[in-house]
XYZ file of C-alpha atoms in Angstrom:
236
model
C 50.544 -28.084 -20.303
C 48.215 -25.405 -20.444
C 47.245 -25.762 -23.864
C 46.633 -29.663 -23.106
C 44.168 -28.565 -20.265
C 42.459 -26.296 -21.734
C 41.629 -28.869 -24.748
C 40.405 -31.234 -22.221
C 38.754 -28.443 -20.407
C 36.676 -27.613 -23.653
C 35.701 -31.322 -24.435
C 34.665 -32.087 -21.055
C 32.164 -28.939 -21.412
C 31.106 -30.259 -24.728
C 31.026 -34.039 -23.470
C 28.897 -32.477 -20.521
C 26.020 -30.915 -22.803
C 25.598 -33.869 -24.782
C 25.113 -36.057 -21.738
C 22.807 -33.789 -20.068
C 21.069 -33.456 -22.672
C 20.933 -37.385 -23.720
C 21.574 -39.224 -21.100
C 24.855 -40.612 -22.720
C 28.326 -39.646 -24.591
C 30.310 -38.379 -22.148
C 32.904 -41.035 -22.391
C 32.716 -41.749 -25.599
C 33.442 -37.970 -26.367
C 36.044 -37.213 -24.001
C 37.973 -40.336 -23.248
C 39.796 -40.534 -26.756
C 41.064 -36.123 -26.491
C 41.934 -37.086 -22.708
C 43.547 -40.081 -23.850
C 45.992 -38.266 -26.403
C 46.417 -35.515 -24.321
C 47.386 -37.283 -20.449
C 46.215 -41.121 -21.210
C 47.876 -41.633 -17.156
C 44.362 -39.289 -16.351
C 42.005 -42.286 -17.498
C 39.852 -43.824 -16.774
C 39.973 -42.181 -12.824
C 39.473 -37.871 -14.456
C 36.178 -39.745 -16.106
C 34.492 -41.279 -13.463
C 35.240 -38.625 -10.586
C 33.819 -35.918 -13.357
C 30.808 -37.702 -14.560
C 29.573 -38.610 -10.779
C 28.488 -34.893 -10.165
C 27.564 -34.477 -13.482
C 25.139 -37.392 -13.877
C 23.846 -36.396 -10.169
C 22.961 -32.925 -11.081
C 21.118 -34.866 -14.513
C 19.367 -37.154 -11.924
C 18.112 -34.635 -9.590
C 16.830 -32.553 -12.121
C 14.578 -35.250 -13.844
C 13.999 -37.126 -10.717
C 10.438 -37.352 -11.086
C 10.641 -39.217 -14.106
C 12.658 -41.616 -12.660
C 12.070 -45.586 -13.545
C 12.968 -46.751 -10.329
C 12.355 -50.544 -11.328
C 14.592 -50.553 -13.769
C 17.224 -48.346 -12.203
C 17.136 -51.268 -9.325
C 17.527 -54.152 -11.545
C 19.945 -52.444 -13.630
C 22.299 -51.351 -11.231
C 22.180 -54.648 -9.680
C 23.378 -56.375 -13.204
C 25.915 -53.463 -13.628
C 27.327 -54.690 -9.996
C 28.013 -58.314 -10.915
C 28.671 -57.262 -14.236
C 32.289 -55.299 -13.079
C 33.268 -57.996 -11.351
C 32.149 -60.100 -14.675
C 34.354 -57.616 -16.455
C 37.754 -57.625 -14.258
C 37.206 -62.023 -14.990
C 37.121 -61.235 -18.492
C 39.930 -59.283 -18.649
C 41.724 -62.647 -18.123
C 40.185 -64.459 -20.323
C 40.812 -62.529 -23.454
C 43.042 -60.147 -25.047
C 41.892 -56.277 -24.870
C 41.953 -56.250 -28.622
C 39.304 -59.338 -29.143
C 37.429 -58.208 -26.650
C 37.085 -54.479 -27.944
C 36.348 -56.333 -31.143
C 33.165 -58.648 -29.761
C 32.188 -55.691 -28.049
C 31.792 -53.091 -31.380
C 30.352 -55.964 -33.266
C 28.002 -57.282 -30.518
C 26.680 -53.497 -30.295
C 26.397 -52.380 -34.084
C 24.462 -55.967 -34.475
C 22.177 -54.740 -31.945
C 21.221 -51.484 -32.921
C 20.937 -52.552 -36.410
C 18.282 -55.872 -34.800
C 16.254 -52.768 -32.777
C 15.722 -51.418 -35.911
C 13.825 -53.945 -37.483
C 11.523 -54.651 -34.282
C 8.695 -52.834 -32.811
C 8.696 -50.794 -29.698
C 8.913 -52.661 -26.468
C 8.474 -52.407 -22.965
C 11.722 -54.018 -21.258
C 11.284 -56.199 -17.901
C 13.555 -57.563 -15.398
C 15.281 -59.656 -17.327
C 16.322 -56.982 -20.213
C 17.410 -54.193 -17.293
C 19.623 -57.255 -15.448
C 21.310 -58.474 -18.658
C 22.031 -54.254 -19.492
C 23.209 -54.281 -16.217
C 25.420 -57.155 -16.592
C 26.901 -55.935 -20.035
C 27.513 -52.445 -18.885
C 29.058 -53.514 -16.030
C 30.918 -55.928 -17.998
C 31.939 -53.019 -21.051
C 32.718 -50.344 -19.036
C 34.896 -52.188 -16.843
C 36.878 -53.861 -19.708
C 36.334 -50.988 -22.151
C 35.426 -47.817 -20.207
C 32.240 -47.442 -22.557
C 29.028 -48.522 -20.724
C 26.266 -46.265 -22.580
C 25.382 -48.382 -25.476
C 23.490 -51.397 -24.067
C 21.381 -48.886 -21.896
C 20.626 -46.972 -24.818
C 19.355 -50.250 -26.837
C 16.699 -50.941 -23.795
C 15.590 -47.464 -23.433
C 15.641 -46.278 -26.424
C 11.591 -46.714 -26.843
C 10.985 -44.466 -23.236
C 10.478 -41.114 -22.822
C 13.426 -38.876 -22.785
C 13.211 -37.335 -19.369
C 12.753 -41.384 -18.079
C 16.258 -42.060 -20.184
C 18.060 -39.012 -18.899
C 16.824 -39.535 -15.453
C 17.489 -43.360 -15.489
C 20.405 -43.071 -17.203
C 22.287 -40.677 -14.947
C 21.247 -42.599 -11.876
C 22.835 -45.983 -12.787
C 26.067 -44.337 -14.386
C 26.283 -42.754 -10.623
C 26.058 -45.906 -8.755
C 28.112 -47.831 -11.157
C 31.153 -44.709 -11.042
C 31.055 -44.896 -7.618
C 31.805 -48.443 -7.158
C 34.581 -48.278 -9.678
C 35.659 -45.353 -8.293
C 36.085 -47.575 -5.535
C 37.963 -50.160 -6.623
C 40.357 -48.564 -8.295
C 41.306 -46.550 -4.923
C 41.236 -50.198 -3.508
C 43.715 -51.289 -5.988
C 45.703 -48.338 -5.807
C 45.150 -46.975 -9.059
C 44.167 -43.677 -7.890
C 46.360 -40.756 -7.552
C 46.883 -37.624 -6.352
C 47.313 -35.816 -9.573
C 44.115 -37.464 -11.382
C 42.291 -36.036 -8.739
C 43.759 -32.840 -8.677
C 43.530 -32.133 -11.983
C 39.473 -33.760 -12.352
C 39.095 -31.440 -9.745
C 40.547 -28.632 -11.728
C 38.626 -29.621 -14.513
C 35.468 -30.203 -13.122
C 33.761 -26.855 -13.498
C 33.707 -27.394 -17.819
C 31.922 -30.354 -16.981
C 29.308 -29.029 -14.635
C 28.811 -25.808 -17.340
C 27.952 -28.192 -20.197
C 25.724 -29.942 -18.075
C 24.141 -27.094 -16.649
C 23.586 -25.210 -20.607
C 22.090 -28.520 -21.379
C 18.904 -27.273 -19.288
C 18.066 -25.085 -22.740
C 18.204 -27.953 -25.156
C 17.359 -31.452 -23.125
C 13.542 -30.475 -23.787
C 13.776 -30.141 -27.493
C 15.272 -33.999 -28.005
C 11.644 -35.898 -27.329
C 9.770 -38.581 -28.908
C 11.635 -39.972 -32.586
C 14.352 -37.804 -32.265
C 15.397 -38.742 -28.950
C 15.109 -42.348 -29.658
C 17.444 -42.100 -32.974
C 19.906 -39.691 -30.953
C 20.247 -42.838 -28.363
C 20.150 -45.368 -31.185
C 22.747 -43.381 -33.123
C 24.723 -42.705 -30.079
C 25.045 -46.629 -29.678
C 26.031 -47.290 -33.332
C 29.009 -44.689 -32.943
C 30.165 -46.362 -29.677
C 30.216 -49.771 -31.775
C 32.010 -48.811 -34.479
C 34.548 -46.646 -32.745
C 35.328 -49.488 -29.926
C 35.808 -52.118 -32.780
C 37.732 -49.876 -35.033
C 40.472 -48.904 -33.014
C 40.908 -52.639 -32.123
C 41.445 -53.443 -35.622
């Protein structure tokens, strides 16, 4: 028991850093060690950790906050959970986890070939939607809101970013206390657990600044193409 916390301990820190200091991975990172180590933890140990964490990203780059696109976003990534818990119905986990890798290697390998762009209210409310929709169904909601921003600056991203993840935690969060799928010890032990988190996120203040410009938009890009192929290859 103690070795299994402190190995989720120690990739929470390290799922912390990376998302403070890019706006995404924290899932993608820690879900899969959490998984093998207490799978009953997910996805309820995620969301309540993340929340703080993605404030504390959010308040420190709230000036650079897009708060257009956080709006029209968040209210895709609402109908889009509701979207998600529908298609969870509809298909088998396995096809789905399968659309969903293809769907998002296909689109970071089409962002590649176009030219920068400036997304409107249409792009943040379909992001929205398929977050809402992915992360519901699959528990990874990062990649479609790294395709859209991945031509803004990376303060806008992190700030951005870490706002929508909050709202869209919390109303899980909800639900799944709705439902009755929260319990006592998955919030004991997130609670337990949540000061590696809030450490990698804080030691990201020393290396957010250096990922600007190209390499911040490959980091996102790349971030994306990892999600894809690791959601469709452990549904095959």
């Amino acid at each position: 028991m103690t070795t299994g916390l402190a190995m989720m301990g120690l990739t929470l820190l390290v799922a912390g850093f990376v998302q403070g200091s890019t706006g995404f991975g924290f899932a993608l990172i820690s879900g899969p060690v959490i998984g093998l180590v207490q799978p009953l933890l997910l996805p309820v140990i995620l969301l309540i950790e993340a929340i703080p964490l993605n404030s504390y990203v959010a308040w420190r780059e709230r000036h650079h906050l897009d708060r257009t696109g956080a709006k029209w976003t968040s209210a895709g990534r609402l109908v889009g959970t509701f979207g998600g818990l529908w298609v969870l119905l509809a298909v088998t986990e396995r096809q789905l986890s399968v659309l969903i890798g293809v769907c998002t290697v296909l689109a970071v390998l089409a962002t590649l070939c176009v030219p920068a762009f400036a997304p409107g209210r249409r792009a943040f409310v379909i992001a929205g939607l398929i977050t809402g929709v992915t992360e519901t169904s699959t528990g990874i909601g990062g990649p479609p809101l790294a395709v859209v921003y991945q031509h803004r600056a990376a303060p806008v991203v992190r700030s951005t970013v870490s706002v929508i993840f909050v709202i869209g935690e919390l109303i899980s969060l909800v639900i799944l206390a709705v439902s009755g799928k929260v319990s006592e010890h998955q919030v004991s032990t997130a609670i337990l657990l949540l000061p590696a988190a809030l450490v990698g996120a804080y030691a990201s203040r020393f290396a957010h600044h250096r990922l600007e410009g190209p390499a911040m938009r490959y980091t996102v890009l790349g971030f994306a193409l990892v999600s894809g192929v690791v959601v469709a290859a452990q549904a095959l």
